[in-house]
CSV table of C-alpha atoms in Angstrom, one decimal:
chain,number,residue,atom,x,y,z
A,1,MET,CA,-0.8,105.2,-148.8
A,2,SER,CA,-3.6,107.3,-147.3
A,3,PRO,CA,-3.4,111.1,-147.1
A,4,ASP,CA,-3.5,111.0,-143.3
A,5,ARG,CA,-0.4,108.7,-143.2
A,6,ASP,CA,1.4,111.0,-145.7
A,7,SER,CA,0.7,114.0,-143.6
A,8,SER,CA,1.8,112.2,-140.4
A,9,MET,CA,5.1,111.2,-142.1
A,10,LEU,CA,5.7,114.8,-143.2
A,11,ASN,CA,5.0,116.1,-139.8
A,12,CYS,CA,7.4,113.5,-138.3
A,13,ASN,CA,10.2,114.4,-140.7
A,14,PHE,CA,9.6,118.1,-140.0
A,15,ILE,CA,9.9,117.5,-136.3
A,16,MET,CA,13.0,115.4,-136.6
A,17,ALA,CA,14.6,118.1,-138.8
A,18,GLN,CA,13.8,120.8,-136.2
A,19,VAL,CA,15.2,118.6,-133.4
A,20,GLN,CA,18.4,118.0,-135.3
A,21,GLN,CA,18.8,121.7,-136.1
A,22,HIS,CA,18.3,122.7,-132.4
A,23,LEU,CA,20.7,120.0,-131.3
A,24,GLY,CA,23.2,121.3,-133.8
A,25,LEU,CA,22.9,124.8,-132.4
A,26,LEU,CA,23.2,123.6,-128.8
A,27,SER,CA,26.3,121.6,-129.7
A,28,LEU,CA,28.0,124.9,-130.5
A,29,LEU,CA,27.8,125.8,-126.8
A,30,ILE,CA,30.0,122.8,-125.8
A,31,PRO,CA,33.3,124.3,-127.2
A,32,LEU,CA,32.4,127.7,-125.6
A,33,ILE,CA,31.9,126.0,-122.2
A,34,GLY,CA,35.1,124.0,-122.6
A,35,ILE,CA,37.2,127.0,-123.5
A,36,THR,CA,35.7,129.0,-120.7
A,37,ALA,CA,36.4,126.2,-118.2
A,38,GLY,CA,40.1,126.1,-119.4
A,39,ALA,CA,40.4,129.9,-119.2
A,40,LEU,CA,39.0,130.0,-115.6
A,41,LYS,CA,41.2,127.1,-114.6
A,42,TRP,CA,38.5,124.7,-113.4
A,43,ASN,CA,39.3,121.2,-112.3
A,44,SER,CA,41.6,119.4,-114.7
A,45,ALA,CA,39.2,116.4,-115.2
A,46,VAL,CA,36.3,118.8,-116.0
A,47,ILE,CA,38.5,120.8,-118.5
A,48,PHE,CA,39.6,117.6,-120.2
A,49,VAL,CA,36.1,116.1,-120.5
A,50,LEU,CA,34.4,119.3,-121.7
A,51,ASN,CA,37.1,120.1,-124.3
A,52,THR,CA,37.3,116.5,-125.5
A,53,LEU,CA,33.5,116.4,-126.0
A,54,ALA,CA,33.7,119.7,-127.8
A,55,LEU,CA,35.8,118.1,-130.5
A,56,ILE,CA,32.8,116.1,-131.6
A,57,PRO,CA,30.6,119.0,-132.9
A,58,LEU,CA,33.7,120.9,-134.1
A,59,GLY,CA,34.9,117.8,-136.0
A,60,SER,CA,31.5,117.7,-137.7
A,61,TRP,CA,31.6,121.3,-138.8
A,62,ILE,CA,35.2,121.1,-140.0
A,63,ASN,CA,34.5,118.0,-142.1
A,64,ARG,CA,31.3,119.5,-143.6
A,65,SER,CA,33.2,122.7,-144.4
A,66,VAL,CA,36.1,120.8,-146.0
A,67,ASP,CA,33.7,118.8,-148.1
A,68,ALA,CA,31.9,121.9,-149.2
A,69,LEU,CA,35.2,123.7,-150.1
A,70,THR,CA,36.4,120.7,-152.1
A,71,VAL,CA,33.4,120.6,-154.4
A,72,GLY,CA,34.5,121.5,-158.0
A,73,GLY,CA,38.0,122.4,-156.9
A,74,SER,CA,41.4,121.0,-157.9
A,75,ARG,CA,41.8,117.4,-156.8
A,76,ALA,CA,45.4,118.1,-155.6
A,77,VAL,CA,44.3,121.1,-153.5
A,78,ASN,CA,41.4,119.1,-152.2
A,79,GLU,CA,43.6,116.3,-151.1
A,80,ILE,CA,46.0,118.6,-149.3
A,81,LEU,CA,43.0,120.3,-147.6
A,82,LYS,CA,41.6,116.9,-146.5
A,83,SER,CA,45.0,115.7,-145.3
A,84,THR,CA,45.6,118.8,-143.1
A,85,LEU,CA,42.3,120.2,-141.8
A,86,GLY,CA,40.6,116.8,-142.4
A,87,ASN,CA,42.9,115.5,-139.6
A,88,SER,CA,42.6,118.6,-137.4
A,89,VAL,CA,42.7,116.7,-134.1
A,90,GLU,CA,46.2,115.2,-134.8
A,91,LEU,CA,47.5,118.4,-136.3
A,92,MET,CA,46.3,120.7,-133.6
A,93,ILE,CA,47.1,118.4,-130.7
A,94,GLY,CA,50.6,118.2,-132.2
A,95,ILE,CA,51.0,122.0,-132.5
A,96,ASN,CA,49.9,122.6,-128.9
A,97,ALA,CA,52.0,119.7,-127.6
A,98,ILE,CA,55.1,121.2,-129.3
A,99,ALA,CA,54.2,124.7,-128.0
A,100,GLN,CA,53.9,123.3,-124.4
A,101,LYS,CA,57.1,121.2,-124.8
A,102,ARG,CA,55.2,117.9,-124.4
A,103,PRO,CA,55.9,116.2,-127.7
A,104,HIS,CA,55.1,112.7,-126.2
A,105,ILE,CA,51.4,113.6,-126.2
A,106,SER,CA,51.5,114.4,-130.0
A,107,GLN,CA,53.2,111.0,-130.6
A,108,SER,CA,50.6,109.2,-128.5
A,109,VAL,CA,47.7,110.8,-130.4
A,110,ILE,CA,49.2,109.9,-133.7
A,111,LEU,CA,49.8,106.4,-132.6
A,112,GLY,CA,46.2,106.1,-131.3
A,113,SER,CA,44.8,107.5,-134.5
A,114,VAL,CA,46.6,105.0,-136.7
A,115,ILE,CA,45.7,102.0,-134.5
A,116,SER,CA,42.0,103.0,-134.2
A,117,ASN,CA,41.8,103.4,-138.0
A,118,LEU,CA,43.5,100.1,-138.8
A,119,LEU,CA,41.6,98.0,-136.2
A,120,LEU,CA,38.5,99.7,-134.8
A,121,VAL,CA,37.2,101.6,-137.9
A,122,LEU,CA,38.2,99.0,-140.4
A,123,GLY,CA,36.8,96.2,-138.3
A,124,SER,CA,33.5,98.1,-137.7
A,125,THR,CA,33.3,98.9,-141.4
A,126,ILE,CA,33.7,95.2,-142.4
A,127,PHE,CA,31.2,94.1,-139.7
A,128,VAL,CA,28.5,96.6,-140.5
A,129,SER,CA,28.8,96.1,-144.2
A,130,GLY,CA,28.9,92.3,-144.0
A,131,TYR,CA,26.9,91.1,-141.1
A,132,ASP,CA,24.1,90.0,-143.4
A,133,GLN,CA,26.2,88.8,-146.3
A,134,LYS,CA,28.2,85.6,-146.8
A,135,ARG,CA,31.2,87.3,-148.2
A,136,LEU,CA,32.5,90.8,-149.0
A,137,ARG,CA,34.6,91.3,-152.1
A,138,PHE,CA,36.9,94.3,-153.0
A,139,ASP,CA,39.7,95.2,-155.2
A,140,ARG,CA,42.7,93.2,-154.2
A,141,THR,CA,45.2,95.1,-156.4
A,142,LEU,CA,44.2,98.5,-154.9
A,143,THR,CA,44.3,97.3,-151.3
A,144,THR,CA,47.7,95.6,-151.9
A,145,VAL,CA,49.2,98.8,-153.3
A,146,LEU,CA,47.9,100.9,-150.4
A,147,SER,CA,48.8,98.4,-147.6
A,148,SER,CA,52.3,98.0,-149.1
A,149,LEU,CA,52.8,101.7,-149.1
A,150,MET,CA,51.7,101.8,-145.5
A,151,MET,CA,54.2,99.2,-144.5
A,152,VAL,CA,57.0,101.2,-146.1
A,153,VAL,CA,55.8,104.4,-144.3
A,154,PHE,CA,55.8,102.4,-141.0
A,155,ILE,CA,59.4,101.3,-141.5
A,156,LEU,CA,60.5,104.9,-142.2
A,157,LEU,CA,58.7,106.3,-139.1
A,158,ALA,CA,60.3,103.5,-137.0
A,159,LEU,CA,63.9,104.3,-137.9
A,160,PRO,CA,64.5,106.5,-134.8
A,161,THR,CA,63.1,103.7,-132.6
A,162,VAL,CA,65.3,101.1,-134.4
A,163,MET,CA,68.4,103.3,-134.0
A,164,ASP,CA,67.7,103.6,-130.2
A,165,VAL,CA,66.6,100.0,-129.5
A,166,PHE,CA,69.4,98.4,-131.5
A,167,PRO,CA,72.5,100.6,-131.2
A,168,SER,CA,75.9,99.7,-132.6
A,169,ALA,CA,79.0,99.3,-130.5
A,170,LYS,CA,78.6,103.1,-129.7
A,171,ALA,CA,75.2,104.6,-129.2
A,172,THR,CA,74.1,107.0,-131.9
A,173,PRO,CA,74.3,110.6,-130.7
A,174,GLU,CA,71.0,112.3,-130.1
A,175,ASP,CA,71.6,115.1,-132.6
A,176,GLN,CA,72.2,112.4,-135.3
A,177,ILE,CA,68.9,110.7,-134.5
A,178,LEU,CA,67.1,114.0,-134.7
A,179,PHE,CA,68.8,114.8,-138.0
A,180,THR,CA,67.7,111.4,-139.3
A,181,GLN,CA,64.1,112.1,-138.2
A,182,ARG,CA,64.1,115.4,-140.0
A,183,ILE,CA,65.5,114.0,-143.2
A,184,THR,CA,62.9,111.2,-143.0
A,185,SER,CA,60.1,113.7,-142.6
A,186,ILE,CA,61.2,115.6,-145.7
A,187,ILE,CA,61.4,112.4,-147.7
A,188,LEU,CA,57.9,111.4,-146.5
A,189,VAL,CA,56.4,114.7,-147.6
A,190,ILE,CA,58.1,114.3,-151.0
A,191,LEU,CA,56.7,110.7,-151.2
A,192,LEU,CA,53.2,112.0,-150.4
A,193,LEU,CA,53.4,114.6,-153.2
A,194,THR,CA,54.6,111.9,-155.5
A,195,PHE,CA,51.8,109.6,-154.3
A,196,LEU,CA,49.2,112.4,-155.1
A,197,ILE,CA,50.6,112.5,-158.7
A,198,PHE,CA,50.3,108.7,-158.8
A,199,ARG,CA,46.8,108.6,-157.3
A,200,LEU,CA,45.3,111.6,-159.1
A,201,GLY,CA,47.2,111.6,-162.4
A,202,THR,CA,49.2,108.7,-163.8
A,203,HIS,CA,47.2,105.9,-162.1
A,204,ALA,CA,43.9,107.6,-161.4
A,205,ALA,CA,41.9,104.8,-163.0
A,206,MET,CA,43.2,102.4,-160.3
A,207,PHE,CA,41.6,104.5,-157.6
A,208,ALA,CA,38.2,105.0,-159.3
A,209,SER,CA,35.0,104.6,-157.4
A,210,THR,CA,33.2,102.1,-159.7
A,211,PRO,CA,31.6,99.4,-157.4
A,212,PHE,CA,33.3,96.0,-157.4
A,213,SER,CA,30.2,94.1,-158.3
A,214,GLN,CA,29.6,96.4,-161.3
A,215,ARG,CA,33.2,96.0,-162.5
A,216,ASP,CA,33.0,92.3,-162.0
A,217,GLN,CA,29.8,91.8,-163.9
A,218,THR,CA,29.9,94.4,-166.7
A,219,HIS,CA,33.6,94.9,-167.0
A,220,GLN,CA,33.1,98.7,-167.2
A,221,SER,CA,36.2,100.8,-167.2
A,222,ARG,CA,37.0,102.7,-164.0
A,223,GLN,CA,36.1,106.3,-163.6
A,224,SER,CA,38.8,108.9,-162.8
A,225,GLN,CA,36.8,110.4,-160.0
A,226,ILE,CA,37.9,109.5,-156.5
A,227,VAL,CA,35.2,109.0,-153.9
A,228,GLU,CA,35.5,108.1,-150.2
A,229,ALA,CA,32.7,106.7,-148.0
A,230,ARG,CA,30.9,109.4,-146.1
A,231,ILE,CA,27.4,110.2,-145.0
A,232,PRO,CA,25.8,112.8,-147.3
A,233,GLN,CA,25.3,116.2,-145.6
A,234,PRO,CA,23.3,119.2,-146.5
A,235,TYR,CA,25.2,121.4,-148.9
A,236,ILE,CA,27.0,124.5,-147.5
A,237,GLY,CA,28.1,127.4,-149.8
A,238,LYS,CA,31.8,128.0,-150.2
A,239,THR,CA,31.7,131.4,-148.5
A,240,PRO,CA,29.8,130.2,-145.4
A,241,ALA,CA,32.0,127.0,-145.4
A,242,ALA,CA,35.2,129.1,-145.3
A,243,THR,CA,33.8,131.2,-142.4
A,244,ILE,CA,32.7,128.1,-140.5
A,245,LEU,CA,36.0,126.3,-141.2
A,246,ALA,CA,38.0,129.2,-139.8
A,247,ALA,CA,35.8,129.6,-136.7
A,248,ALA,CA,35.7,125.8,-136.0
A,249,SER,CA,39.4,125.4,-136.6
A,250,ALA,CA,40.2,128.3,-134.2
A,251,SER,CA,37.9,126.8,-131.6
A,252,ALA,CA,39.5,123.3,-132.0
A,253,LEU,CA,42.9,124.8,-131.6
A,254,ALA,CA,41.8,126.4,-128.3
A,255,CYS,CA,40.1,123.2,-127.1
A,256,THR,CA,43.2,121.0,-127.9
A,257,TYR,CA,45.4,123.5,-126.0
A,258,TYR,CA,43.4,122.8,-122.9
A,259,ILE,CA,43.3,119.1,-123.6
A,260,VAL,CA,47.1,118.9,-123.7
A,261,SER,CA,47.5,121.1,-120.6
A,262,SER,CA,45.0,119.2,-118.5
A,263,LEU,CA,46.3,115.6,-119.3
A,264,GLY,CA,48.8,115.6,-116.5
A,265,GLY,CA,46.2,116.7,-114.0
A,266,VAL,CA,43.6,114.2,-115.1
A,267,ALA,CA,46.2,111.4,-114.8
A,268,SER,CA,47.1,112.4,-111.3
A,269,VAL,CA,43.5,112.8,-110.2
A,270,THR,CA,42.1,109.6,-111.8
A,271,GLY,CA,45.2,107.4,-111.7
A,272,ILE,CA,44.9,106.7,-115.4
A,273,ASN,CA,48.1,107.1,-117.3
A,274,GLN,CA,48.4,109.8,-119.9
A,275,SER,CA,49.3,107.3,-122.7
A,276,PHE,CA,45.9,105.6,-122.4
A,277,LEU,CA,44.1,109.0,-122.5
A,278,ALA,CA,46.0,110.2,-125.5
A,279,VAL,CA,46.1,106.9,-127.4
A,280,THR,CA,42.4,106.0,-127.0
A,281,LEU,CA,40.0,108.8,-125.8
A,282,VAL,CA,41.3,111.8,-127.6
A,283,PRO,CA,41.5,110.2,-131.1
A,284,LEU,CA,38.1,108.4,-130.6
A,285,PHE,CA,36.2,111.5,-129.6
A,286,GLY,CA,38.0,113.9,-131.9
A,287,ASN,CA,37.5,111.7,-135.0
A,288,SER,CA,34.2,110.1,-134.0
A,289,VAL,CA,32.2,112.0,-136.7
A,290,LYS,CA,34.7,110.9,-139.4
A,291,TYR,CA,34.8,107.3,-138.2
A,292,ARG,CA,31.0,107.2,-138.2
A,293,SER,CA,30.8,108.5,-141.7
A,294,ILE,CA,33.2,105.8,-143.0
A,295,VAL,CA,31.4,103.0,-141.3
A,296,LEU,CA,27.9,104.0,-142.2
A,297,GLY,CA,28.9,105.4,-145.6
A,298,SER,CA,30.3,102.1,-146.7
A,299,ARG,CA,27.0,100.4,-145.7
A,300,SER,CA,24.8,102.9,-147.4
A,301,TYR,CA,26.8,102.8,-150.6
A,302,ASN,CA,26.9,98.9,-150.3
A,303,GLN,CA,30.6,99.1,-151.3
A,304,ILE,CA,33.1,97.9,-148.7
A,305,GLU,CA,36.0,99.1,-151.0
A,306,LEU,CA,35.1,102.7,-150.3
A,307,GLY,CA,35.5,102.1,-146.5
A,308,ILE,CA,38.7,100.3,-146.8
A,309,ARG,CA,40.1,103.0,-149.1
A,310,ALA,CA,39.0,105.7,-146.7
A,311,VAL,CA,40.6,104.0,-143.7
A,312,ILE,CA,44.0,103.5,-145.4
A,313,ASN,CA,43.9,107.0,-146.9
A,314,ASN,CA,43.4,108.4,-143.4
A,315,VAL,CA,46.4,106.4,-142.1
A,316,LEU,CA,48.6,107.6,-145.0
A,317,ARG,CA,47.5,111.2,-144.5
A,318,VAL,CA,48.4,111.1,-140.8
A,319,THR,CA,51.7,109.2,-141.2
A,320,MET,CA,52.9,110.8,-144.5
A,321,LEU,CA,51.9,114.4,-143.8
A,322,ILE,CA,50.8,115.2,-140.3
A,323,ALA,CA,53.6,113.4,-138.4
A,324,PRO,CA,56.4,114.7,-140.7
A,325,LEU,CA,54.8,118.2,-140.7
A,326,LEU,CA,54.9,118.3,-136.9
A,327,VAL,CA,58.6,117.3,-136.9
A,328,LEU,CA,59.3,120.1,-139.3
A,329,VAL,CA,57.2,122.6,-137.3
A,330,GLY,CA,59.2,121.6,-134.2
A,331,TRP,CA,62.4,122.2,-136.2
A,332,ALA,CA,61.2,125.6,-137.3
A,333,PHE,CA,60.4,126.7,-133.7
A,334,ASP,CA,63.5,125.1,-132.2
A,335,GLN,CA,61.4,122.5,-130.4
A,336,PRO,CA,63.0,119.1,-131.3
A,337,LEU,CA,60.5,116.4,-131.9
A,338,ILE,CA,61.6,112.8,-132.4
A,339,LEU,CA,58.8,110.3,-133.1
A,340,ARG,CA,60.4,107.6,-131.2
A,341,LEU,CA,58.2,104.8,-129.8
A,342,ASP,CA,59.1,102.5,-127.0
A,343,GLY,CA,59.2,98.7,-127.6
A,344,PHE,CA,55.5,98.2,-126.6
A,345,GLU,CA,54.2,101.0,-128.8
A,346,ALA,CA,56.3,100.0,-131.8
A,347,THR,CA,55.1,96.4,-131.4
A,348,THR,CA,51.4,97.3,-131.2
A,349,LEU,CA,51.8,99.6,-134.3
A,350,LEU,CA,53.5,96.9,-136.3
A,351,LEU,CA,51.0,94.2,-135.3
A,352,SER,CA,48.1,96.5,-136.3
A,353,VAL,CA,49.6,97.0,-139.8
A,354,VAL,CA,50.4,93.3,-140.2
A,355,VAL,CA,47.0,92.1,-139.0
A,356,MET,CA,45.2,94.6,-141.2
A,357,THR,CA,47.3,93.7,-144.3
A,358,TYR,CA,46.8,90.0,-143.8
A,359,LEU,CA,43.1,90.2,-143.5
A,360,ILE,CA,42.5,92.3,-146.6
A,361,SER,CA,45.3,90.7,-148.8
A,362,ASP,CA,43.0,88.2,-150.5
A,363,GLY,CA,40.4,90.7,-151.6
A,364,ARG,CA,37.7,89.0,-149.5
A,365,SER,CA,36.4,89.3,-146.0
A,366,ASN,CA,33.4,88.6,-143.7
A,367,TYR,CA,31.8,90.0,-140.6
A,368,PHE,CA,33.8,87.7,-138.3
A,369,GLU,CA,37.1,89.1,-139.5
A,370,GLY,CA,35.7,92.6,-138.7
A,371,LEU,CA,35.0,91.4,-135.2
A,372,MET,CA,38.5,90.1,-134.9
A,373,LEU,CA,39.9,93.5,-135.7
A,374,ILE,CA,37.6,95.1,-133.2
A,375,GLY,CA,38.6,92.6,-130.6
A,376,THR,CA,42.3,93.2,-131.3
A,377,TYR,CA,41.8,96.9,-130.8
A,378,MET,CA,40.0,96.3,-127.5
A,379,ILE,CA,42.9,94.2,-126.2
A,380,ILE,CA,45.5,96.7,-127.2
A,381,THR,CA,43.6,99.6,-125.5
A,382,PHE,CA,43.2,97.6,-122.4
A,383,SER,CA,46.9,96.9,-122.4
A,384,PHE,CA,47.6,100.7,-122.5
A,385,PHE,CA,45.1,101.1,-119.6
A,386,VAL,CA,46.9,98.6,-117.3
A,387,ARG,CA,50.4,99.5,-118.5
A,388,PRO,CA,52.3,101.6,-115.9
A,389,GLU,CA,53.2,105.2,-117.0
A,390,VAL,CA,56.7,105.2,-118.4
A,391,PRO,CA,58.9,108.1,-117.3
A,392,LEU,CA,59.5,110.6,-120.1
A,393,ASN,CA,63.3,110.4,-119.7
A,394,VAL,CA,62.9,106.7,-120.6
A,395,ILE,CA,60.6,107.2,-123.5
A,396,PHE,CA,63.1,109.8,-124.7
A,397,LEU,CA,60.8,111.5,-127.2
A,398,GLY,CA,62.7,114.7,-127.8
A,399,ALA,CA,65.3,117.0,-126.5
């Protein structure tokens, strides 16, 4: 390669680095503008759009800071940190929804996060990793364990819905359903802690990151290190990472406050029901950086198993920690929260879990199965779009 061409490539890389740096700095203005718009009580649609867009750069900084803080730390502490602040959108939307006495929004965002992970992100991961391959192979045992656990968690979360949809001769009192929800939440948190012991301690080898092809050909033993697919980012020191994480989390909390408060106004102005906005747009924009990292990370590592593991782990973190934690937070602040789905929502969630489990159960996949998952997600989101808004007293999400 000629010296002139080398110099040209270096100049191009330098220019691209400068552009990315300046874009990163400019992106910090979006949360400030969104928070200002909410404080000055601008139009509800403008407030919603600005603060939703602000979640994209904030999510990037939060994820990068969490990754930096978990380097060299305790694996159990790292997992708790990823489970909470790594799912900051669901957590902070839930806290603000409880504070504003609108728990149905928290439930819709959790539902949208689970569905988007199981269908859109997993489908995109399979498609991007396998569009130029005949067949994708991954660990069948590992995916079976994780998907089975996810099915159990779904059943536990659906108990309030089952108690309401299929009552006995006498309807179950509301306080008993709420008590059942709280006991279920406590059990889910205990199960999560036990799962961490299972995953990080007693059965760590099952969750190792050795590529499937390498295991299949050389029969090397699994490593104990647990890796998830993500795009490598420039390293941030722990002290700057802690400062950035605190600032980004506080900004995200403020942005989600205005997102929750503006949803009703957006729905009345645009005619779009709140369920569609909370189920689709908020999780997609809020978690877009994380979703992109999973999809492209699986492709760059050439290991689909990393992507599948990351998707299922995201779902387990939301359902086994974030959702129960929000129920317990509502209990602590005397704001009852019952994660009770209506028939349509429960059916879509069940179908998402069943379709995902069926497609990965044999340890093989291809790009067309990925497109099937993406198509299923598009149909479900369109159904939420055309579905009339259900009155809150019919959904009956809390006291």
